[in-house]
């Protein structure tokens, strides 16, 4: 009896052992691991865990390399498309240089060049993968360290200013008017150092309107037109000064067709703006009469002008019935038809009124298109703020800056209304310019009531962020911008009417201009990395400006050819960086495969061997179970013998 019980117990043990062996083999087959935990093999498990940790690092490295590779391939595709556009631009610039080309053909080629320039920026902006864009430079934000005061020049009550080369030395000089009938010249030596001198007095009692510099007589130098008015009931509102090429100006008298100040109660417009209104390649002038009606002074090419007056429709008037009260206007091709249009600031109506140009010098206001404002406009600018090729509208009001995006058809949609720390006034008191060379327009505004200038950084979608308030010597007035010191960065100047100085602010961050950008990617788990150096392929970094191209398409051939050479060099460098990165990727892939193989040899199961062991364990379990069943039946058979 004892022997029977022992045999039974032995069979039970065999059944359990066979079941456990089958379960272990099954688990190994299921997981694919021969060493799944420290109990299986403590030494192998520890080594495998260390290798797995390294593999996770290698996986992260490979993911980073793959992401950068995709970004580089996307950039190369965009760069190749940009190269094709540059080739098209070269062909059109050559065509525009042909002696027999007509004005109509030139206008068509100009529009095509402008569109191609905009396409370059659109392609560059779109060449993005997983947040990485190698064709668009990283932004250099404006801050309190961007501008430094380089000089404060004394001159008599400087008000509004014009910037341009007046002495033929290819740098930017400044001409200031004031409210005491004097005109001042600030001569630039090319390094941003200016020397102030009085030119002469204007004919009227006050030289108050913005001065305008342009080559009105076709002799290759910039002449001067100054808006003036007298204390009399009526008088001319503009005077012409001819430049002899060295910066010496001689008055040829008043412009007969310029709008006159008529009546003591009439409104006087402070704006005088230059532009090619009739598309004949010569600079014209636009002003506004006392009733808010635009007056175009078409240049005859010899320093004389022919006036064309437009009529606001419907007729608007101020609260006293004396005509529209306007603080200024802005001009530009709002509807994309190739003709310059005008936006008039209706102060009493709290709106901007659109007049469409027909290329003859006249503006048509019968379209009924206006832009409603929450309060009076003090300053307005037409400029492409979101880089979509359409002119947008920036309006400064008391303590507010409002922006509206244009759709290219004369319609505007408000983007934002930004509260400011400055009080904005007229068009002559602010400037729109790209201050950090990111291809996005920024805004500079002086304050009416305190000694500050506010700098607003453009965000690229038509909105702005207040970057800094800069102190000036006294209450600021006219703001002018340009590259005063020739370092490629935009500077600006502020005339302080009450302080009698012109404050020069030089951009202290020229290193952000056309400098190489970098992207660093890890290429190994040991901390090795590859730094990819690239140059922005936005149009402005090729020195391509569609506004400049529009003025002189044939003269841009050298610039376009230089852009092609620079582009080819950048594409070659980008391709070389991609090949290096692909080589690093292949190396890391091989290391990852070798590491995975080591881990596999150490912990992975031999499928064929383990499957055989599983089958054997399964058979042993079945045999042990049958044996136990037989053993359990033996006592019953023995008892049957005694029945």
Coordinates of C-alpha atoms in Angstrom, one line a residue:
X1 CA 0.0 0.0 0.0
X2 CA 2.9 2.4 0.8
X3 CA 4.5 1.5 -2.5
X4 CA 1.3 2.3 -4.3
X5 CA 1.0 5.7 -2.6
X6 CA 4.7 6.5 -3.4
X7 CA 4.2 5.7 -7.0
X8 CA 1.1 7.8 -7.2
X9 CA 3.0 10.8 -5.6
X10 CA 5.8 10.3 -8.1
X11 CA 3.5 10.4 -11.0
X12 CA 1.8 13.6 -9.6
X13 CA 5.2 15.2 -9.4
X14 CA 6.0 14.2 -13.0
X15 CA 2.8 15.7 -14.2
X16 CA 3.5 19.0 -12.5
X17 CA 7.1 19.1 -13.7
X18 CA 6.0 18.4 -17.3
X19 CA 3.3 21.1 -17.1
X20 CA 5.8 23.6 -15.7
X21 CA 8.3 22.8 -18.5
X22 CA 5.6 23.2 -21.1
X23 CA 4.5 26.6 -19.5
X24 CA 8.1 27.8 -19.5
X25 CA 8.7 26.9 -23.1
X26 CA 5.3 28.4 -24.0
X27 CA 6.3 31.7 -22.3
X28 CA 9.6 31.8 -24.1
X29 CA 7.9 31.1 -27.4
X30 CA 5.4 33.8 -26.7
X31 CA 7.9 36.5 -25.6
X32 CA 10.7 35.4 -27.9
X33 CA 13.0 35.8 -24.9
X34 CA 15.2 33.2 -23.4
X35 CA 16.2 35.5 -20.6
X36 CA 13.2 37.5 -19.6
X37 CA 14.2 38.5 -16.1
X38 CA 17.0 38.2 -13.6
X39 CA 15.8 34.8 -12.4
X40 CA 16.5 33.3 -15.9
X41 CA 20.1 34.5 -16.0
X42 CA 21.2 37.4 -13.7
X43 CA 24.4 38.2 -15.6
X44 CA 22.9 38.0 -19.1
X45 CA 19.9 40.0 -18.0
X46 CA 22.0 42.9 -16.6
X47 CA 24.2 43.1 -19.7
X48 CA 21.1 43.0 -21.9
X49 CA 19.5 45.8 -20.0
X50 CA 22.5 48.0 -20.5
X51 CA 22.6 47.3 -24.2
X52 CA 18.8 48.0 -24.4
X53 CA 19.4 51.5 -22.8
X54 CA 22.0 52.2 -25.4
X55 CA 19.7 51.1 -28.2
X56 CA 17.0 53.5 -27.0
X57 CA 19.6 56.3 -27.2
X58 CA 20.5 55.2 -30.7
X59 CA 16.8 55.1 -31.7
X60 CA 16.4 58.7 -30.6
X61 CA 19.6 59.7 -32.5
X62 CA 18.2 58.0 -35.7
X63 CA 14.9 59.7 -35.3
X64 CA 16.6 63.1 -35.0
X65 CA 18.8 62.4 -38.1
X66 CA 15.8 61.2 -40.1
X67 CA 13.8 64.3 -39.2
X68 CA 16.7 66.6 -40.2
X69 CA 17.2 64.6 -43.4
X70 CA 13.6 65.1 -44.4
X71 CA 13.9 68.8 -43.6
X72 CA 17.0 69.0 -45.8
X73 CA 15.4 67.2 -48.7
X74 CA 12.4 69.5 -48.4
X75 CA 14.7 72.5 -48.4
X76 CA 16.6 71.1 -51.5
X77 CA 13.3 70.7 -53.4
X78 CA 12.4 74.3 -52.5
X79 CA 15.9 75.5 -53.4
X80 CA 15.7 73.9 -56.8
X81 CA 12.4 75.6 -57.5
X82 CA 13.9 78.9 -56.4
X83 CA 16.8 78.3 -58.8
X84 CA 14.3 77.8 -61.7
X85 CA 12.6 81.1 -60.7
X86 CA 15.9 83.0 -60.7
X87 CA 16.7 81.7 -64.2
X88 CA 13.3 83.0 -65.3
X89 CA 14.0 86.4 -63.7
X90 CA 17.3 86.6 -65.5
X91 CA 15.7 86.0 -68.9
X92 CA 13.0 88.6 -68.2
X93 CA 15.6 91.2 -67.0
X94 CA 17.6 90.7 -70.2
X95 CA 14.4 91.1 -72.2
X96 CA 13.6 94.3 -70.3
X97 CA 17.0 95.7 -71.2
X98 CA 16.3 95.4 -74.9
X99 CA 16.5 98.8 -76.7
X100 CA 13.3 98.4 -78.7
X101 CA 11.0 97.4 -75.8
X102 CA 7.8 99.4 -75.4
X103 CA 6.5 100.9 -72.2
X104 CA 3.6 98.4 -72.2
X105 CA 6.0 95.5 -72.6
X106 CA 8.2 96.9 -69.8
X107 CA 5.3 97.2 -67.5
X108 CA 4.3 93.6 -68.2
X109 CA 7.8 92.4 -67.6
X110 CA 8.0 94.4 -64.4
X111 CA 4.8 92.8 -63.1
X112 CA 6.2 89.4 -64.0
X113 CA 9.4 90.1 -62.1
X114 CA 7.5 91.3 -59.1
X115 CA 5.4 88.1 -59.1
X116 CA 8.5 85.9 -59.4
X117 CA 10.2 87.7 -56.5
X118 CA 7.1 87.1 -54.3
X119 CA 7.1 83.4 -55.4
X120 CA 10.6 83.0 -54.0
X121 CA 9.5 84.0 -50.6
X122 CA 6.4 81.8 -50.8
X123 CA 8.5 78.8 -51.8
X124 CA 11.0 79.5 -49.1
X125 CA 8.3 79.9 -46.4
X126 CA 6.6 76.6 -47.5
X127 CA 9.8 74.5 -47.4
X128 CA 9.1 73.3 -43.9
X129 CA 9.2 69.8 -42.4
X130 CA 8.3 69.0 -38.8
X131 CA 8.8 72.6 -37.8
X132 CA 12.2 72.9 -39.5
X133 CA 12.7 75.3 -42.4
X134 CA 16.3 75.7 -43.7
X135 CA 15.3 78.3 -46.3
X136 CA 14.0 80.9 -43.9
X137 CA 16.3 82.6 -41.4
X138 CA 15.6 82.4 -37.7
X139 CA 14.2 85.7 -36.4
X140 CA 16.3 88.2 -34.6
X141 CA 13.9 89.8 -32.1
X142 CA 14.1 93.5 -31.5
X143 CA 14.9 94.5 -27.9
X144 CA 16.4 97.3 -25.9
X145 CA 19.9 96.5 -27.2
X146 CA 19.0 96.8 -30.9
X147 CA 19.5 100.6 -31.3
X148 CA 22.1 103.0 -29.8
X149 CA 22.1 106.8 -30.1
X150 CA 25.2 107.6 -32.1
X151 CA 24.7 111.4 -32.4
X152 CA 22.4 114.3 -31.5
X153 CA 22.8 117.0 -34.1
X154 CA 21.7 120.6 -33.5
X155 CA 19.5 122.2 -36.1
X156 CA 16.6 124.6 -36.0
X157 CA 13.3 122.9 -34.9
X158 CA 13.5 119.9 -37.3
X159 CA 10.1 118.6 -38.2
X160 CA 9.6 116.3 -41.2
X161 CA 12.4 114.7 -43.2
X162 CA 13.2 113.1 -46.5
X163 CA 16.0 110.5 -46.9
X164 CA 18.1 110.1 -50.0
X165 CA 21.5 110.7 -51.6
X166 CA 21.7 114.4 -52.5
X167 CA 25.5 114.9 -53.0
X168 CA 26.2 111.9 -55.3
X169 CA 28.4 109.9 -52.8
X170 CA 25.9 106.9 -52.7
X171 CA 25.0 107.2 -49.1
X172 CA 21.8 108.3 -47.4
X173 CA 21.6 112.0 -46.5
X174 CA 18.7 113.7 -44.6
X175 CA 16.8 116.9 -45.5
X176 CA 14.6 118.4 -42.8
X177 CA 11.9 121.1 -42.8
X178 CA 10.9 123.0 -39.8
X179 CA 8.1 125.3 -38.7
X180 CA 10.3 128.5 -38.9
X181 CA 10.7 128.6 -42.7
X182 CA 14.1 126.9 -42.9
X183 CA 15.4 123.8 -44.6
X184 CA 18.3 121.9 -43.1
X185 CA 20.7 119.3 -44.7
X186 CA 22.3 116.5 -42.8
X187 CA 25.2 115.2 -45.0
X188 CA 26.3 111.6 -44.4
X189 CA 29.9 110.6 -44.8
X190 CA 28.9 107.0 -45.3
X191 CA 29.6 105.7 -41.8
X192 CA 26.4 107.1 -40.2
X193 CA 28.2 110.4 -39.2
X194 CA 26.2 113.4 -40.3
X195 CA 27.1 117.1 -40.6
X196 CA 24.2 119.6 -40.2
X197 CA 23.9 122.7 -42.3
X198 CA 21.1 125.1 -43.3
X199 CA 20.3 125.1 -47.0
X200 CA 18.0 128.1 -47.4
X201 CA 14.7 129.5 -46.4
X202 CA 11.6 128.6 -48.3
X203 CA 9.5 131.2 -50.1
X204 CA 6.5 131.0 -47.7
X205 CA 6.3 131.9 -44.1
X206 CA 6.4 128.2 -43.0
X207 CA 8.1 125.2 -44.5
X208 CA 6.0 122.7 -42.8
X209 CA 5.0 119.9 -45.1
X210 CA 7.1 116.8 -45.7
X211 CA 10.0 117.4 -48.0
X212 CA 10.3 115.1 -51.0
X213 CA 13.5 114.0 -52.7
X214 CA 13.4 112.6 -56.3
X215 CA 14.9 113.2 -59.7
X216 CA 12.2 115.4 -61.1
X217 CA 14.2 116.9 -64.0
X218 CA 15.9 113.7 -65.2
X219 CA 19.5 114.8 -64.7
X220 CA 20.4 111.8 -62.4
X221 CA 20.3 113.6 -59.0
X222 CA 17.7 114.1 -56.4
X223 CA 15.8 117.4 -56.4
X224 CA 13.7 118.7 -53.6
X225 CA 10.1 119.7 -53.3
X226 CA 9.0 121.4 -50.1
X227 CA 5.4 122.0 -49.0
X228 CA 4.9 125.5 -47.8
X229 CA 2.1 127.9 -47.0
X230 CA 1.8 131.6 -46.2
X231 CA -0.2 133.4 -43.6
X232 CA -2.3 135.0 -46.3
X233 CA -5.8 133.8 -47.1
X234 CA -4.4 131.9 -50.1
X235 CA -1.0 130.9 -51.3
X236 CA 0.9 128.1 -53.0
X237 CA 1.6 125.0 -51.1
X238 CA 4.8 123.6 -52.7
X239 CA 8.2 125.0 -53.8
X240 CA 10.7 123.4 -56.2
X241 CA 14.5 123.3 -55.4
X242 CA 16.8 122.1 -58.2
X243 CA 19.9 120.1 -57.2
X244 CA 23.2 120.7 -59.0
X245 CA 24.4 117.2 -58.1
X246 CA 26.6 118.2 -55.2
X247 CA 23.8 118.8 -52.7
X248 CA 23.5 122.5 -53.5
X249 CA 19.8 123.5 -54.1
X250 CA 18.4 126.4 -56.0
X251 CA 14.8 127.5 -55.8
X252 CA 13.0 127.8 -59.1
X253 CA 9.9 129.1 -57.4
X254 CA 6.5 127.7 -56.4
X255 CA 4.7 125.0 -58.3
X256 CA 1.7 126.7 -59.9
X257 CA -0.7 123.8 -59.8
X258 CA 0.1 122.7 -56.2
X259 CA -3.0 122.9 -54.0
X260 CA -3.3 126.3 -52.3
X261 CA -4.4 127.1 -48.8
X262 CA -7.7 128.8 -49.4
X263 CA -9.3 130.7 -46.6
X264 CA -8.5 130.9 -42.9
X265 CA -10.9 128.1 -42.1
X266 CA -9.7 125.8 -44.7
X267 CA -7.8 122.6 -43.8
X268 CA -4.2 122.3 -44.7
X269 CA -2.7 118.9 -45.5
X270 CA 0.8 118.2 -44.2
X271 CA 1.5 115.3 -46.6
X272 CA 3.4 115.5 -49.9
X273 CA 4.2 112.1 -51.4
X274 CA 6.1 111.0 -54.5
X275 CA 5.2 108.1 -56.8
X276 CA 4.9 107.2 -60.5
X277 CA 1.2 107.9 -60.8
X278 CA 0.8 107.8 -64.6
X279 CA 3.2 104.9 -65.2
X280 CA 5.6 106.8 -67.4
X281 CA 8.7 106.1 -65.4
X282 CA 8.9 109.6 -63.9
X283 CA 8.3 110.5 -60.3
X284 CA 5.1 112.5 -59.7
X285 CA 3.7 114.2 -56.6
X286 CA 0.4 113.8 -54.7
X287 CA -1.0 116.2 -52.2
X288 CA -4.5 117.1 -50.9
X289 CA -6.3 120.5 -51.1
X290 CA -8.2 122.2 -48.3
X291 CA -11.3 120.1 -49.0
X292 CA -9.6 116.8 -48.9
X293 CA -9.5 116.4 -52.6
X294 CA -6.3 114.7 -53.9
X295 CA -4.2 116.7 -56.3
X296 CA -1.7 114.9 -58.5
X297 CA 1.2 116.9 -59.8
X298 CA 2.3 115.0 -62.9
X299 CA 6.0 115.5 -63.7
X300 CA 6.9 116.9 -67.1
X301 CA 10.4 115.6 -66.8
X302 CA 12.0 119.0 -66.6
X303 CA 11.2 120.1 -63.1
X304 CA 7.7 121.4 -64.0
X305 CA 4.4 119.8 -63.2
X306 CA 0.8 119.6 -64.5
X307 CA -1.9 119.3 -61.9
X308 CA -4.8 116.9 -61.9
X309 CA -7.5 117.2 -59.2
X310 CA -9.8 114.3 -58.1
X311 CA -13.1 114.8 -56.3
X312 CA -14.2 112.8 -53.3
X313 CA -17.5 111.1 -53.8
X314 CA -19.6 111.4 -51.9
X315 CA -18.6 114.9 -50.9
X316 CA -17.4 115.0 -47.3
X317 CA -17.0 117.9 -45.0
X318 CA -15.9 118.6 -41.5
X319 CA -18.2 119.6 -38.7
X320 CA -18.1 123.2 -39.8
X321 CA -18.9 122.4 -43.4
X322 CA -15.5 123.5 -44.6
X323 CA -14.4 120.3 -46.3
X324 CA -13.0 117.0 -45.2
X325 CA -10.7 117.1 -42.2
X326 CA -7.8 114.9 -43.1
X327 CA -4.5 114.2 -41.4
X328 CA -3.0 112.7 -44.5
X329 CA -3.1 109.9 -47.0
X330 CA -1.2 106.9 -48.3
X331 CA -0.6 105.7 -51.9
X332 CA 0.0 102.3 -53.4
X333 CA -1.4 99.7 -55.8
X334 CA -4.2 98.4 -53.6
X335 CA -6.2 96.5 -56.2
X336 CA -3.3 95.0 -58.1
X337 CA -4.1 96.5 -61.5
X338 CA -0.7 98.2 -61.9
X339 CA -2.0 101.7 -61.1
X340 CA -1.3 103.6 -57.9
X341 CA -4.4 104.1 -55.7
X342 CA -4.9 106.4 -52.6
X343 CA -6.3 106.0 -49.1
X344 CA -7.4 109.3 -47.6
X345 CA -7.7 109.7 -43.9
X346 CA -11.1 111.1 -43.0
X347 CA -10.6 112.3 -39.5
X348 CA -14.2 113.5 -38.8
X349 CA -15.7 110.3 -40.3
X350 CA -13.3 108.0 -38.5
X351 CA -12.5 106.1 -41.7
X352 CA -10.1 105.6 -44.5
X353 CA -11.5 106.3 -48.0
X354 CA -10.2 104.4 -51.1
X355 CA -9.7 106.2 -54.4
X356 CA -8.7 104.0 -57.3
X357 CA -6.1 105.2 -59.7
X358 CA -6.7 104.9 -63.5
X359 CA -3.1 105.7 -64.6
X360 CA -4.0 109.2 -65.7
X361 CA -3.3 110.9 -62.4
X362 CA -6.9 111.0 -61.2
X363 CA -8.4 108.9 -58.4
X364 CA -12.0 107.6 -58.5
X365 CA -13.8 107.4 -55.2
X366 CA -17.1 106.1 -56.6
X367 CA -16.3 102.5 -55.6
X368 CA -17.6 103.3 -52.1
X369 CA -14.9 101.3 -50.4
X370 CA -13.9 102.5 -46.9
X371 CA -12.2 101.2 -43.8
X372 CA -14.0 102.0 -40.6
X373 CA -12.0 103.0 -37.6
X374 CA -12.8 103.2 -33.9
X375 CA -11.5 106.8 -33.8
X376 CA -9.5 109.4 -35.8
X377 CA -6.6 108.2 -37.8
X378 CA -3.4 110.0 -37.0
X379 CA -1.1 108.1 -39.3
X380 CA -1.6 105.6 -42.1
X381 CA 0.7 103.4 -44.2
X382 CA 0.1 101.1 -47.1
X383 CA 2.6 98.3 -47.0
X384 CA 2.8 94.5 -47.4
X385 CA 2.8 93.5 -43.7
X386 CA 2.2 89.7 -44.1
X387 CA 4.3 89.0 -47.3
X388 CA 1.5 87.8 -49.4
X389 CA 2.1 90.3 -52.2
X390 CA -0.9 92.5 -51.3
X391 CA -0.7 95.9 -49.7
X392 CA -2.0 96.0 -46.1
X393 CA -3.1 99.0 -44.1
X394 CA -1.5 100.2 -40.8
X395 CA -3.3 102.9 -39.0
X396 CA -2.0 104.6 -35.9
X397 CA -4.5 106.4 -33.6
X398 CA -4.1 108.0 -30.2
X399 CA -2.6 105.2 -28.1
X400 CA -3.6 102.5 -30.5
X401 CA -2.1 100.7 -33.5
X402 CA -4.6 99.0 -35.9
X403 CA -3.7 96.8 -38.8
X404 CA -5.8 95.5 -41.7
X405 CA -4.8 92.9 -44.3
X406 CA -5.6 93.6 -47.9
X407 CA -7.0 90.9 -50.3
X408 CA -5.5 92.6 -53.4
X409 CA -9.0 93.7 -54.6
X410 CA -9.3 96.9 -52.4
X411 CA -10.9 95.1 -49.4
X412 CA -9.4 95.1 -45.9
X413 CA -9.9 93.0 -42.9
X414 CA -8.9 94.0 -39.4
X415 CA -6.2 91.9 -37.8
X416 CA -5.7 93.5 -34.5
X417 CA -5.9 96.7 -32.4
X418 CA -2.8 97.0 -30.3
X419 CA -2.7 99.4 -27.3
X420 CA 0.6 101.4 -27.3
X421 CA 2.6 103.5 -24.9
X422 CA 3.0 106.2 -27.5
X423 CA 0.6 108.8 -28.9
X424 CA 0.7 108.7 -32.7
X425 CA 0.0 111.7 -34.9
X426 CA 0.7 112.2 -38.6
X427 CA 2.2 110.3 -41.5
X428 CA 5.4 112.2 -41.1
X429 CA 5.9 111.0 -37.6
X430 CA 6.4 107.3 -38.3
X431 CA 8.1 104.9 -40.6
X432 CA 7.7 101.3 -41.8
X433 CA 10.9 99.4 -42.3
X434 CA 12.4 95.9 -41.8
X435 CA 14.6 96.6 -38.7
X436 CA 15.9 93.1 -38.0
X437 CA 16.2 91.8 -41.6
X438 CA 13.8 89.0 -41.2
X439 CA 11.8 90.0 -44.3
X440 CA 8.9 91.3 -42.2
X441 CA 8.1 95.0 -41.9
X442 CA 8.4 96.7 -38.5
X443 CA 7.1 100.1 -37.4
X444 CA 8.8 103.1 -35.7
X445 CA 6.7 105.9 -34.2
X446 CA 7.5 109.0 -32.3
X447 CA 5.3 110.2 -29.6
X448 CA 3.4 113.5 -29.6
X449 CA 3.5 114.1 -25.8
X450 CA 6.7 112.6 -24.5
X451 CA 10.4 112.2 -25.4
X452 CA 10.2 108.6 -26.6
X453 CA 10.2 106.6 -29.9
X454 CA 8.3 103.3 -29.9
X455 CA 9.6 100.4 -32.0
X456 CA 7.1 97.7 -32.9
X457 CA 8.2 94.3 -34.3
X458 CA 6.1 92.8 -37.1
X459 CA 4.9 89.3 -36.5
X460 CA 4.5 88.3 -40.1
X461 CA 0.7 88.0 -40.1
X462 CA 0.0 91.8 -40.1
X463 CA 0.1 92.1 -36.3
X464 CA 2.8 93.8 -34.2
X465 CA 4.4 93.5 -30.8
X466 CA 5.8 96.5 -28.9
X467 CA 9.5 95.8 -28.7
X468 CA 10.8 98.8 -26.9
X469 CA 10.4 102.5 -26.1
X470 CA 13.5 104.5 -26.7
X471 CA 14.3 107.8 -25.1
X472 CA 15.0 110.8 -27.4
X473 CA 16.4 114.2 -26.5
X474 CA 12.9 115.8 -26.5
X475 CA 9.5 115.3 -28.0
X476 CA 10.0 113.5 -31.2
X477 CA 8.7 114.6 -34.6
X478 CA 9.7 113.3 -38.0
X479 CA 11.1 109.7 -38.3
X480 CA 13.3 108.6 -41.2
X481 CA 14.9 105.2 -41.8
X482 CA 17.6 103.7 -44.0
X483 CA 21.0 102.1 -43.8
X484 CA 23.0 105.1 -42.7
X485 CA 26.3 103.4 -42.0
X486 CA 26.4 100.9 -44.8
X487 CA 26.4 97.7 -42.7
X488 CA 23.3 96.3 -44.2
X489 CA 21.1 96.9 -41.2
X490 CA 18.3 99.5 -41.1
X491 CA 18.9 102.6 -38.9
X492 CA 16.6 105.5 -38.2
X493 CA 16.6 109.2 -37.2
X494 CA 14.2 111.3 -35.2
X495 CA 13.8 115.1 -35.5
X496 CA 12.9 116.6 -32.1
X497 CA 11.0 119.8 -33.0
X498 CA 11.0 121.3 -29.5
X499 CA 14.5 120.2 -28.7
X500 CA 16.2 121.4 -31.9
X501 CA 18.1 118.2 -32.5
X502 CA 18.1 115.2 -34.8
X503 CA 18.8 112.0 -32.9
X504 CA 20.6 109.3 -35.0
X505 CA 19.9 105.7 -34.0
X506 CA 22.2 103.1 -35.5
X507 CA 21.2 99.4 -35.6
X508 CA 23.5 97.7 -33.1
X509 CA 22.8 94.2 -34.4
X510 CA 24.1 94.1 -37.9
X511 CA 25.3 90.5 -37.4
X512 CA 21.8 89.3 -38.0
X513 CA 21.8 90.6 -41.6
X514 CA 22.6 88.0 -44.2
X515 CA 24.5 85.8 -41.7
X516 CA 24.7 82.1 -41.8
X517 CA 22.2 80.1 -39.7
X518 CA 22.9 76.8 -38.1
X519 CA 21.0 73.6 -37.1
X520 CA 22.8 71.1 -34.9
X521 CA 21.8 67.4 -34.9
X522 CA 23.1 64.6 -32.7
X523 CA 24.8 61.9 -34.7
X524 CA 25.8 59.4 -31.9
X525 CA 24.9 58.4 -28.3
X526 CA 28.4 59.7 -27.3
X527 CA 27.3 63.3 -27.9
X528 CA 28.9 63.7 -31.4
X529 CA 26.9 66.1 -33.6
X530 CA 26.8 67.6 -37.0
X531 CA 26.3 71.3 -37.5
X532 CA 24.5 72.2 -40.7
X533 CA 25.2 75.7 -41.9
X534 CA 22.8 77.4 -44.3
X535 CA 21.9 80.8 -45.7
X536 CA 18.3 82.0 -46.0
X537 CA 17.0 81.9 -49.5
X538 CA 14.4 84.6 -49.0
X539 CA 14.3 87.2 -51.7
X540 CA 15.7 90.0 -49.5
X541 CA 18.8 87.9 -48.8
X542 CA 19.4 87.8 -52.5
X543 CA 19.1 91.6 -52.5
X544 CA 15.9 91.1 -54.5
X545 CA 13.1 93.7 -53.8
X546 CA 10.1 93.7 -56.0
X547 CA 9.5 97.4 -55.3
X548 CA 13.0 98.2 -56.6
X549 CA 12.6 95.8 -59.5
X550 CA 9.4 97.6 -60.4
X551 CA 11.3 100.9 -60.6
X552 CA 14.2 99.6 -62.7
X553 CA 13.7 96.0 -64.1
X554 CA 16.6 96.1 -66.5
X555 CA 18.9 97.6 -63.9
X556 CA 18.4 94.5 -61.7
X557 CA 20.2 92.1 -64.1
X558 CA 23.5 92.3 -62.2
X559 CA 21.7 91.7 -58.9
X560 CA 19.8 88.7 -60.3
X561 CA 23.0 87.2 -61.7
X562 CA 24.7 87.7 -58.4
X563 CA 21.7 86.0 -56.7
X564 CA 22.0 83.0 -59.1
X565 CA 25.7 82.6 -58.2
X566 CA 25.0 82.8 -54.4
X567 CA 22.1 80.4 -54.8
X568 CA 24.2 77.8 -56.6
X569 CA 26.8 78.0 -53.9
X570 CA 24.2 77.6 -51.1
X571 CA 22.5 74.6 -52.9
X572 CA 25.9 72.9 -53.3
X573 CA 26.7 73.4 -49.6
X574 CA 23.3 72.1 -48.5
X575 CA 23.7 69.0 -50.7
X576 CA 27.1 68.3 -49.2
X577 CA 25.7 68.6 -45.7
X578 CA 22.9 66.2 -46.6
X579 CA 25.4 63.6 -47.9
X580 CA 27.4 63.9 -44.6
X581 CA 24.2 63.4 -42.6
X582 CA 23.1 60.4 -44.7
X583 CA 26.6 58.8 -44.0
X584 CA 26.1 59.4 -40.3
X585 CA 22.7 57.9 -40.5
X586 CA 24.0 54.7 -42.2
X587 CA 26.8 54.4 -39.6
X588 CA 24.3 54.7 -36.7
X589 CA 22.0 52.3 -38.3
X590 CA 24.8 49.7 -38.5
X591 CA 25.7 50.3 -34.9
X592 CA 22.1 49.9 -33.9
X593 CA 21.8 46.6 -35.8
X594 CA 25.0 45.3 -34.2
X595 CA 23.8 46.2 -30.8
X596 CA 20.4 44.6 -31.4
X597 CA 22.2 41.4 -32.6
X598 CA 24.2 41.3 -29.4
X599 CA 21.1 41.6 -27.2
X600 CA 19.4 38.9 -29.3
X601 CA 22.3 36.4 -29.0
X602 CA 22.2 37.0 -25.2
X603 CA 18.5 36.9 -24.4
X604 CA 16.5 35.8 -27.5
X605 CA 15.1 32.3 -27.7
X606 CA 16.1 29.7 -30.3
X607 CA 12.6 29.2 -31.8
X608 CA 13.2 25.8 -33.4
X609 CA 14.9 24.4 -30.3
X610 CA 12.3 25.9 -28.0
X611 CA 9.5 24.6 -30.1
X612 CA 10.9 21.1 -29.9
X613 CA 11.3 21.4 -26.1
X614 CA 7.7 22.6 -25.9
X615 CA 6.5 19.6 -27.8
X616 CA 8.6 17.2 -25.7
X617 CA 7.2 18.8 -22.5
X618 CA 3.7 18.5 -23.8
X619 CA 4.2 14.8 -24.6
X620 CA 5.7 14.1 -21.2
X621 CA 2.8 15.9 -19.6
X622 CA 0.4 13.7 -21.5
X623 CA 2.3 10.5 -20.6
X624 CA 2.5 11.4 -17.0
X625 CA -1.1 12.2 -16.9
X626 CA -2.0 8.8 -18.4
X627 CA 0.3 7.0 -16.0
X628 CA -1.3 8.8 -13.1
X629 CA -4.7 7.8 -14.3
X630 CA -3.6 4.1 -14.5
X631 CA -2.1 4.3 -11.0
X632 CA -5.3 5.7 -9.7
X633 CA -7.2 2.8 -11.2
X634 CA -5.1 0.0 -9.6
X635 CA -6.7 0.0 -6.1
X636 CA -10.1 -0.3 -7.7
X637 CA -9.0 -3.3 -9.8
X638 CA -7.5 -5.0 -6.7
X639 CA -10.8 -4.6 -4.8
X640 CA -12.7 -6.1 -7.6
X641 CA -10.8 -9.4 -7.1
X642 CA -12.4 -9.8 -3.6
X643 CA -16.0 -9.3 -4.6

